[in-house]
Amino acid sequence: MEYHDSEKAKEVASRVEEFMEEEVLPREREALRTGNRISFDELEEYWQMAKDRDLFAPQVPETYGGQGLDFRDMLPSFEQVGRSLFGALSIRANAPDEGNMHTLEIGGSEEIKEEYLRPLVQGEKWSAFSMTEPMGGGGSDPKMLRTTAEKDGDEWVINGHKWWSSQAKIADFLLVMARTDPDAHPYEGSSIILVPKDTDGVEIVRNYPVLGGHGILEEELGHAEIMYDNVRVPVENTIGEEGGGFRLAQLRLGGGRLTHCMRYCGMAERSLDVAKAYMAEREAFGSQLKDKQALRHRIADAETKLHVARTASRHAARELDNSDARIEVAMAKTFTANVTNEIIDLAVQCCGGNGIAKDLPLAHFYEDVRAFRIFDGADEVHRRTIARDAFDDLKPEEVEHVLRFNEPRR
């Protein structure tokens, strides 16, 4: 299928695909078959291989050790790494670090970039984005944000309670969203503040159990609950403008939603590859599964929807160059999240017992993909945005001649 990606995007994605096929997927299959999980030392070996092939951190400017690809040019590579359980990690294009790199790049001071961004890119540091709060605080409605940061001289004093801070367990620093002006609307009175994890008052309460997330790494990254109790950091640790946290977060999340879309499109493509290969070999009731008309029609529908998801994501990426593309991104994210859920569910069904066994990656994909309809904005939040825009431009003349109730004369 031709998506009219640039020649640069196609060339890099082709080399990423080769890296996945030659190095990453064989190790993944071996890990699934034997239980011999991938260590952090091995990850560093993959990073070196990616550097040797000029594939490392495609989303980061060359100044900081990445490949410096334009946003649209890197999306096809993100689709390729999404085909593997650790593909994104293998080239340092994994969430949340990938989004945090972008946040530091556009909002960090030169000192912050040297101390945190450069080592983050190289894998010498790990990061977490600490925005979501437990029930009663900020979640799908970010206006409910309750974590605060108050100035005391040249320091912020942060107090709050967060959860869903992905990979905080191993993170060296946290990007914390907090209310810095209680009198302003949260969208204008909140800031992102960099907090080293070893700062006094930061307590990683636990990594709580969630659906999926088991993967094939030796040490699972997980999602953490965190308490911030009178945490003091310099005001200079503010990322971007004071009070501009939500604007910066939208820049992070808009592109992040699309990189997630592409990674999950890759996951859906791999799931279909597994299912079709299985169906071509598996026989039942006198013929191969691939020749059963009902399944063929479902595969055809899946291929069609995946094509539309890829197209919508690329279109939204183009629009991001000219605007915040809020509606286009919301549509792409919601549609892709649901389509990838459907496709992976279908692949599991087509493979029967082998679909839910973990010799194949499908069961891991199945557990991981469900969260995509919640993180980076739940389906309902994006649909609210889309619907609000849909009703902004009404055409009352279209119903001018509808017959309306006429009160009878009395």
Tab-separated table of C-alpha atoms in Angstrom:
chain	number	residue	atom	x	y	z
A	1	MET	CA	0.000	0.000	0.000
A	2	GLU	CA	1.427	3.404	-0.978
A	3	TYR	CA	1.119	6.126	1.689
A	4	HIS	CA	3.299	8.685	-0.089
A	5	ASP	CA	5.784	8.851	2.761
A	6	SER	CA	8.949	10.730	1.862
A	7	GLU	CA	11.869	8.830	0.381
A	8	LYS	CA	13.814	9.476	3.576
A	9	ALA	CA	11.000	8.057	5.723
A	10	LYS	CA	10.729	4.932	3.572
A	11	GLU	CA	14.476	4.389	3.484
A	12	VAL	CA	14.870	4.603	7.265
A	13	ALA	CA	11.755	2.489	7.909
A	14	SER	CA	13.147	-0.156	5.557
A	15	ARG	CA	16.345	-0.315	7.586
A	16	VAL	CA	14.374	-0.435	10.848
A	17	GLU	CA	12.323	-3.323	9.448
A	18	GLU	CA	15.547	-5.127	8.564
A	19	PHE	CA	16.838	-4.583	12.104
A	20	MET	CA	13.594	-5.960	13.537
A	21	GLU	CA	13.714	-9.040	11.309
A	22	GLU	CA	17.412	-9.794	11.768
A	23	GLU	CA	18.029	-8.913	15.414
A	24	VAL	CA	14.961	-8.050	17.452
A	25	LEU	CA	12.211	-10.492	16.466
A	26	PRO	CA	14.450	-13.601	16.692
A	27	ARG	CA	15.410	-12.635	20.253
A	28	GLU	CA	11.764	-11.958	21.104
A	29	ARG	CA	10.694	-15.379	19.806
A	30	GLU	CA	13.463	-17.022	21.816
A	31	ALA	CA	12.417	-15.153	24.972
A	32	LEU	CA	8.794	-16.209	24.552
A	33	ARG	CA	9.737	-19.832	23.888
A	34	THR	CA	12.271	-20.287	26.696
A	35	GLY	CA	11.380	-17.661	29.294
A	36	ASN	CA	14.915	-16.267	28.999
A	37	ARG	CA	14.014	-12.627	29.439
A	38	ILE	CA	15.931	-9.657	28.068
A	39	SER	CA	18.257	-7.870	30.485
A	40	PHE	CA	19.174	-4.199	30.573
A	41	ASP	CA	22.710	-5.156	29.569
A	42	GLU	CA	21.253	-6.761	26.436
A	43	LEU	CA	19.233	-3.626	25.756
A	44	GLU	CA	22.453	-1.630	25.704
A	45	GLU	CA	23.811	-4.059	23.114
A	46	TYR	CA	20.763	-3.420	20.949
A	47	TRP	CA	21.239	0.329	21.365
A	48	GLN	CA	24.801	-0.026	20.096
A	49	MET	CA	23.588	-2.084	17.122
A	50	ALA	CA	20.985	0.590	16.396
A	51	LYS	CA	23.679	3.283	16.547
A	52	ASP	CA	25.904	1.294	14.202
A	53	ARG	CA	22.999	1.158	11.728
A	54	ASP	CA	22.072	4.850	12.170
A	55	LEU	CA	18.699	3.929	13.635
A	56	PHE	CA	19.097	5.058	17.226
A	57	ALA	CA	16.545	7.563	18.636
A	58	PRO	CA	15.094	8.630	15.259
A	59	GLN	CA	12.882	11.231	16.969
A	60	VAL	CA	15.720	13.215	18.594
A	61	PRO	CA	17.884	15.929	16.965
A	62	GLU	CA	21.388	14.870	16.015
A	63	THR	CA	22.738	17.414	18.522
A	64	TYR	CA	21.613	15.124	21.327
A	65	GLY	CA	22.573	11.835	19.717
A	66	GLY	CA	19.500	10.988	17.675
A	67	GLN	CA	18.767	10.764	13.958
A	68	GLY	CA	16.988	14.097	13.664
A	69	LEU	CA	14.068	12.878	11.560
A	70	ASP	CA	11.127	15.172	10.964
A	71	PHE	CA	7.994	14.061	12.787
A	72	ARG	CA	6.237	12.683	9.699
A	73	ASP	CA	9.405	10.963	8.519
A	74	MET	CA	9.821	9.024	11.737
A	75	LEU	CA	6.268	7.640	11.895
A	76	PRO	CA	6.847	4.693	9.509
A	77	SER	CA	9.813	3.638	11.660
A	78	PHE	CA	7.602	3.746	14.744
A	79	GLU	CA	5.207	1.421	12.949
A	80	GLN	CA	8.028	-1.047	12.365
A	81	VAL	CA	9.182	-1.076	15.995
A	82	GLY	CA	5.591	-1.558	17.135
A	83	ARG	CA	5.681	-5.047	15.634
A	84	SER	CA	7.837	-6.249	18.538
A	85	LEU	CA	7.291	-6.382	22.284
A	86	PHE	CA	10.600	-4.548	22.766
A	87	GLY	CA	11.104	-3.011	19.339
A	88	ALA	CA	10.673	0.595	20.495
A	89	LEU	CA	13.048	0.006	23.403
A	90	SER	CA	15.626	-1.522	21.080
A	91	ILE	CA	16.148	1.792	19.248
A	92	ARG	CA	15.345	4.116	22.195
A	93	ALA	CA	11.990	5.225	20.801
A	94	ASN	CA	9.917	3.954	23.723
A	95	ALA	CA	7.253	5.703	25.781
A	96	PRO	CA	7.354	7.571	28.096
A	97	ASP	CA	11.003	8.467	27.435
A	98	GLU	CA	10.298	9.349	23.812
A	99	GLY	CA	7.668	11.938	24.801
A	100	ASN	CA	9.783	13.225	27.671
A	101	MET	CA	12.707	13.752	25.311
A	102	HIS	CA	10.461	15.913	23.148
A	103	THR	CA	9.229	17.835	26.204
A	104	LEU	CA	12.764	18.609	27.376
A	105	GLU	CA	13.829	19.502	23.851
A	106	ILE	CA	11.126	22.152	23.398
A	107	GLY	CA	10.864	23.376	27.002
A	108	GLY	CA	14.108	22.703	28.822
A	109	SER	CA	16.844	25.243	29.484
A	110	GLU	CA	20.266	24.578	27.993
A	111	GLU	CA	21.439	23.413	31.421
A	112	ILE	CA	18.500	20.993	31.698
A	113	LYS	CA	19.164	19.667	28.213
A	114	GLU	CA	22.794	18.940	28.976
A	115	GLU	CA	22.148	17.436	32.410
A	116	TYR	CA	19.032	15.429	31.581
A	117	LEU	CA	18.105	15.306	27.882
A	118	ARG	CA	21.455	14.152	26.508
A	119	PRO	CA	21.885	11.249	28.998
A	120	LEU	CA	18.179	10.385	28.627
A	121	VAL	CA	18.639	9.924	24.896
A	122	GLN	CA	21.701	7.758	25.426
A	123	GLY	CA	19.958	5.494	27.942
A	124	GLU	CA	22.149	6.697	30.804
A	125	LYS	CA	19.025	8.031	32.516
A	126	TRP	CA	15.366	6.978	32.581
A	127	SER	CA	12.344	9.220	33.073
A	128	ALA	CA	8.659	9.252	34.008
A	129	PHE	CA	5.804	11.654	33.228
A	130	SER	CA	3.889	12.239	36.462
A	131	MET	CA	0.579	13.902	35.611
A	132	THR	CA	-2.339	11.525	36.300
A	133	GLU	CA	-3.798	11.484	39.814
A	134	PRO	CA	-5.984	8.970	41.699
A	135	MET	CA	-9.770	9.376	41.769
A	136	GLY	CA	-10.666	12.817	43.030
A	137	GLY	CA	-7.717	14.357	41.206
A	138	GLY	CA	-6.803	15.041	37.609
A	139	GLY	CA	-7.373	12.281	35.068
A	140	SER	CA	-9.532	12.429	31.963
A	141	ASP	CA	-10.575	15.884	33.198
A	142	PRO	CA	-7.207	17.580	33.780
A	143	LYS	CA	-8.918	20.639	35.267
A	144	MET	CA	-9.273	18.558	38.440
A	145	LEU	CA	-5.499	18.597	39.007
A	146	ARG	CA	-4.798	18.829	42.753
A	147	THR	CA	-1.023	18.453	43.084
A	148	THR	CA	0.421	21.859	44.005
A	149	ALA	CA	3.765	23.620	43.746
A	150	GLU	CA	4.251	26.764	45.830
A	151	LYS	CA	7.217	29.103	45.615
A	152	ASP	CA	9.435	29.518	48.621
A	153	GLY	CA	12.247	31.824	47.616
A	154	ASP	CA	14.003	30.262	44.640
A	155	GLU	CA	12.439	26.829	45.195
A	156	TRP	CA	9.221	25.036	44.381
A	157	VAL	CA	7.620	23.092	47.235
A	158	ILE	CA	5.561	20.283	45.705
A	159	ASN	CA	2.787	18.353	47.448
A	160	GLY	CA	0.542	15.826	45.780
A	161	HIS	CA	-0.410	12.271	44.946
A	162	LYS	CA	0.085	10.684	41.517
A	163	TRP	CA	-0.339	7.329	39.863
A	164	TRP	CA	0.123	5.883	36.351
A	165	SER	CA	3.630	7.359	36.374
A	166	SER	CA	5.000	4.823	33.921
A	167	GLN	CA	8.445	3.345	34.659
A	168	ALA	CA	8.895	5.611	37.708
A	169	LYS	CA	10.351	2.590	39.497
A	170	ILE	CA	13.539	2.816	37.417
A	171	ALA	CA	13.351	6.524	36.529
A	172	ASP	CA	16.125	8.920	37.487
A	173	PHE	CA	13.828	11.925	37.234
A	174	LEU	CA	10.137	12.771	36.976
A	175	LEU	CA	8.321	15.449	34.998
A	176	VAL	CA	5.606	16.516	37.435
A	177	MET	CA	2.484	18.452	36.473
A	178	ALA	CA	1.385	20.713	39.352
A	179	ARG	CA	-0.819	23.715	40.045
A	180	THR	CA	1.500	26.706	40.434
A	181	ASP	CA	-1.160	29.450	40.473
A	182	PRO	CA	-4.264	28.415	42.445
A	183	ASP	CA	-6.126	31.563	41.409
A	184	ALA	CA	-5.798	30.912	37.683
A	185	HIS	CA	-7.696	28.429	35.546
A	186	PRO	CA	-5.774	25.115	35.665
A	187	TYR	CA	-4.978	25.431	31.962
A	188	GLU	CA	-3.198	28.725	32.704
A	189	GLY	CA	-1.985	28.059	36.235
A	190	SER	CA	-0.197	24.708	35.979
A	191	SER	CA	3.440	23.948	35.240
A	192	ILE	CA	5.703	21.001	34.462
A	193	ILE	CA	8.571	20.709	36.927
A	194	LEU	CA	11.545	18.353	36.703
A	195	VAL	CA	12.077	16.450	39.956
A	196	PRO	CA	15.071	14.121	40.483
A	197	LYS	CA	13.640	10.932	41.976
A	198	ASP	CA	16.100	10.891	44.870
A	199	THR	CA	14.835	14.276	46.114
A	200	ASP	CA	13.668	14.242	49.736
A	201	GLY	CA	9.913	13.798	49.987
A	202	VAL	CA	9.493	11.705	46.817
A	203	GLU	CA	8.034	8.328	47.789
A	204	ILE	CA	7.469	5.605	45.204
A	205	VAL	CA	4.651	3.901	47.074
A	206	ARG	CA	4.338	0.873	44.813
A	207	ASN	CA	4.154	-0.473	41.315
A	208	TYR	CA	0.521	-1.534	41.212
A	209	PRO	CA	-0.637	-4.566	39.192
A	210	VAL	CA	-2.339	-3.760	35.889
A	211	LEU	CA	-3.718	-5.575	32.872
A	212	GLY	CA	-0.761	-6.555	30.692
A	213	GLY	CA	2.648	-5.051	31.150
A	214	HIS	CA	4.407	-8.377	31.741
A	215	GLY	CA	6.399	-8.321	28.512
A	216	ILE	CA	9.738	-10.054	28.099
A	217	LEU	CA	12.127	-7.795	30.009
A	218	GLU	CA	14.102	-9.149	32.939
A	219	GLU	CA	12.858	-6.236	35.058
A	220	GLU	CA	9.382	-4.958	34.340
A	221	LEU	CA	8.983	-1.189	34.196
A	222	GLY	CA	5.391	-0.933	35.405
A	223	HIS	CA	3.305	2.026	36.572
A	224	ALA	CA	3.828	3.683	39.935
A	225	GLU	CA	1.874	5.388	42.664
A	226	ILE	CA	3.884	8.344	44.012
A	227	MET	CA	3.511	10.678	46.991
A	228	TYR	CA	5.117	14.130	46.918
A	229	ASP	CA	5.548	15.486	50.456
A	230	ASN	CA	7.109	18.963	50.642
A	231	VAL	CA	9.440	18.146	47.765
A	232	ARG	CA	11.843	21.041	47.153
A	233	VAL	CA	13.465	21.680	43.775
A	234	PRO	CA	14.872	24.876	42.203
A	235	VAL	CA	12.484	27.093	40.266
A	236	GLU	CA	14.965	26.694	37.398
A	237	ASN	CA	13.640	23.127	37.062
A	238	THR	CA	10.451	24.498	35.489
A	239	ILE	CA	10.105	23.076	31.978
A	240	GLY	CA	8.785	25.667	29.580
A	241	GLU	CA	7.001	28.763	30.850
A	242	GLU	CA	5.590	28.966	34.338
A	243	GLY	CA	1.847	28.421	33.952
A	244	GLY	CA	2.346	26.861	30.537
A	245	GLY	CA	2.281	23.227	31.624
A	246	PHE	CA	-0.880	22.260	29.800
A	247	ARG	CA	0.171	23.931	26.567
A	248	LEU	CA	3.458	22.050	26.753
A	249	ALA	CA	1.674	18.815	27.651
A	250	GLN	CA	-0.570	19.189	24.597
A	251	LEU	CA	2.498	19.541	22.372
A	252	ARG	CA	3.864	16.395	23.987
A	253	LEU	CA	0.612	14.451	23.831
A	254	GLY	CA	-0.480	15.481	20.325
A	255	GLY	CA	2.574	13.964	18.678
A	256	GLY	CA	2.718	11.207	21.298
A	257	ARG	CA	-0.776	10.045	20.418
A	258	LEU	CA	0.265	9.629	16.804
A	259	THR	CA	3.497	7.798	17.613
A	260	HIS	CA	1.385	5.474	19.742
A	261	CYS	CA	-1.010	5.072	16.806
A	262	MET	CA	1.833	3.996	14.550
A	263	ARG	CA	3.349	1.625	17.108
A	264	TYR	CA	-0.023	-0.033	17.587
A	265	CYS	CA	-0.594	-0.197	13.829
A	266	GLY	CA	2.665	-2.150	13.697
A	267	MET	CA	1.407	-4.411	16.478
A	268	ALA	CA	-1.831	-5.008	14.568
A	269	GLU	CA	0.084	-5.768	11.359
A	270	ARG	CA	2.260	-8.311	13.160
A	271	SER	CA	-0.834	-9.883	14.712
A	272	LEU	CA	-2.352	-10.315	11.264
A	273	ASP	CA	0.934	-11.785	9.989
A	274	VAL	CA	0.882	-14.347	12.800
A	275	ALA	CA	-2.799	-15.155	12.263
A	276	LYS	CA	-2.511	-15.546	8.497
A	277	ALA	CA	0.549	-17.787	8.778
A	278	TYR	CA	-1.258	-19.928	11.338
A	279	MET	CA	-4.448	-20.077	9.262
A	280	ALA	CA	-2.478	-21.178	6.195
A	281	GLU	CA	-1.168	-24.214	8.098
A	282	ARG	CA	-4.008	-25.119	10.430
A	283	GLU	CA	-6.659	-27.483	9.050
A	284	ALA	CA	-10.132	-28.053	10.455
A	285	PHE	CA	-13.240	-29.722	9.041
A	286	GLY	CA	-11.643	-30.614	5.752
A	287	SER	CA	-9.823	-27.429	4.756
A	288	GLN	CA	-7.318	-24.862	5.922
A	289	LEU	CA	-8.594	-22.022	8.091
A	290	LYS	CA	-7.475	-19.510	5.474
A	291	ASP	CA	-10.082	-20.950	3.096
A	292	LYS	CA	-13.023	-20.500	5.476
A	293	GLN	CA	-15.131	-17.725	3.989
A	294	ALA	CA	-16.231	-16.234	7.311
A	295	LEU	CA	-12.630	-15.833	8.457
A	296	ARG	CA	-11.501	-14.525	5.063
A	297	HIS	CA	-14.126	-11.774	5.237
A	298	ARG	CA	-13.042	-10.808	8.764
A	299	ILE	CA	-9.391	-10.660	7.670
A	300	ALA	CA	-10.407	-8.483	4.713
A	301	ASP	CA	-12.246	-6.096	7.045
A	302	ALA	CA	-9.254	-5.994	9.369
A	303	GLU	CA	-6.852	-5.168	6.529
A	304	THR	CA	-9.192	-2.394	5.375
A	305	LYS	CA	-9.555	-0.821	8.813
A	306	LEU	CA	-5.812	-0.987	9.422
A	307	HIS	CA	-5.238	0.846	6.123
A	308	VAL	CA	-7.677	3.585	7.189
A	309	ALA	CA	-5.975	3.893	10.608
A	310	ARG	CA	-2.573	4.300	8.969
A	311	THR	CA	-3.958	6.896	6.579
A	312	ALA	CA	-5.717	8.870	9.328
A	313	SER	CA	-2.564	8.925	11.460
A	314	ARG	CA	-0.453	10.214	8.589
A	315	HIS	CA	-3.030	12.859	7.721
A	316	ALA	CA	-3.118	14.073	11.337
A	317	ALA	CA	0.687	14.210	11.351
A	318	ARG	CA	0.646	16.434	8.265
A	319	GLU	CA	-1.887	18.743	9.907
A	320	LEU	CA	0.279	19.032	13.036
A	321	ASP	CA	2.760	21.011	10.949
A	322	ASN	CA	0.164	23.764	10.521
A	323	SER	CA	-1.945	23.680	13.703
A	324	ASP	CA	-2.575	21.730	16.898
A	325	ALA	CA	-4.689	19.377	14.708
A	326	ARG	CA	-6.772	18.591	17.766
A	327	ILE	CA	-9.718	17.077	15.894
A	328	GLU	CA	-7.596	15.150	13.395
A	329	VAL	CA	-5.457	13.706	16.191
A	330	ALA	CA	-8.520	12.829	18.280
A	331	MET	CA	-10.108	11.030	15.326
A	332	ALA	CA	-6.912	9.144	14.461
A	333	LYS	CA	-6.272	8.136	18.056
A	334	THR	CA	-9.824	6.954	18.796
A	335	PHE	CA	-10.196	5.074	15.528
A	336	THR	CA	-6.771	3.435	15.716
A	337	ALA	CA	-7.213	2.437	19.357
A	338	ASN	CA	-10.448	0.615	18.576
A	339	VAL	CA	-9.256	-0.897	15.311
A	340	THR	CA	-6.082	-2.334	16.835
A	341	ASN	CA	-8.152	-3.779	19.683
A	342	GLU	CA	-10.444	-5.479	17.158
A	343	ILE	CA	-7.615	-6.788	14.995
A	344	ILE	CA	-5.597	-8.295	17.835
A	345	ASP	CA	-8.751	-9.887	19.239
A	346	LEU	CA	-9.426	-11.393	15.809
A	347	ALA	CA	-5.856	-12.707	15.551
A	348	VAL	CA	-6.178	-14.384	18.949
A	349	GLN	CA	-9.458	-15.975	17.860
A	350	CYS	CA	-8.009	-17.225	14.583
A	351	CYS	CA	-5.143	-18.930	16.412
A	352	GLY	CA	-7.373	-20.600	18.984
A	353	GLY	CA	-5.420	-22.120	21.867
A	354	ASN	CA	-2.181	-20.844	20.367
A	355	GLY	CA	-3.625	-17.336	20.447
A	356	ILE	CA	-3.937	-17.325	24.219
A	357	ALA	CA	-0.751	-19.319	24.843
A	358	LYS	CA	2.368	-17.187	25.195
A	359	ASP	CA	4.673	-18.987	22.788
A	360	LEU	CA	3.338	-16.418	20.307
A	361	PRO	CA	3.263	-12.664	21.020
A	362	LEU	CA	-0.515	-12.367	20.551
A	363	ALA	CA	-1.494	-12.855	24.198
A	364	HIS	CA	0.977	-10.135	25.228
A	365	PHE	CA	-0.355	-7.854	22.501
A	366	TYR	CA	-3.915	-8.583	23.621
A	367	GLU	CA	-3.170	-7.559	27.204
A	368	ASP	CA	-1.277	-4.438	26.189
A	369	VAL	CA	-3.639	-3.081	23.553
A	370	ARG	CA	-6.682	-2.672	25.800
A	371	ALA	CA	-5.023	0.177	27.656
A	372	PHE	CA	-4.678	2.137	24.394
A	373	ARG	CA	-8.372	3.058	24.589
A	374	ILE	CA	-7.692	4.750	27.948
A	375	PHE	CA	-4.194	6.241	28.002
A	376	ASP	CA	-3.413	9.416	26.064
A	377	GLY	CA	-7.077	10.289	26.493
A	378	ALA	CA	-9.941	7.847	26.861
A	379	ASP	CA	-12.192	7.198	23.869
A	380	GLU	CA	-14.983	9.170	25.516
A	381	VAL	CA	-12.806	12.267	25.982
A	382	HIS	CA	-11.740	12.319	22.339
A	383	ARG	CA	-15.304	11.695	21.161
A	384	ARG	CA	-16.446	14.620	23.304
A	385	THR	CA	-13.896	16.810	21.518
A	386	ILE	CA	-14.937	15.535	18.084
A	387	ALA	CA	-18.656	15.958	18.827
A	388	ARG	CA	-18.191	19.486	20.157
A	389	ASP	CA	-16.472	20.431	16.909
A	390	ALA	CA	-19.147	18.639	14.871
A	391	PHE	CA	-21.910	20.760	16.404
A	392	ASP	CA	-20.010	24.052	16.024
A	393	ASP	CA	-21.092	24.594	12.435
A	394	LEU	CA	-24.816	23.925	12.271
A	395	LYS	CA	-26.848	24.508	9.102
A	396	PRO	CA	-30.409	25.301	10.290
A	397	GLU	CA	-31.549	25.810	6.700
A	398	GLU	CA	-31.262	22.040	6.183
A	399	VAL	CA	-34.283	21.478	8.427
A	400	GLU	CA	-36.143	24.670	7.545
A	401	HIS	CA	-39.085	22.794	6.053
A	402	VAL	CA	-39.419	20.042	8.651
A	403	LEU	CA	-43.035	19.773	9.765
A	404	ARG	CA	-43.278	21.075	13.317
A	405	PHE	CA	-46.021	20.725	15.899
A	406	ASN	CA	-48.645	23.410	15.543
A	407	GLU	CA	-50.711	24.281	18.610
A	408	PRO	CA	-54.419	23.808	17.808
A	409	ARG	CA	-56.639	26.880	18.056
A	410	ARG	CA	-58.811	26.953	21.140
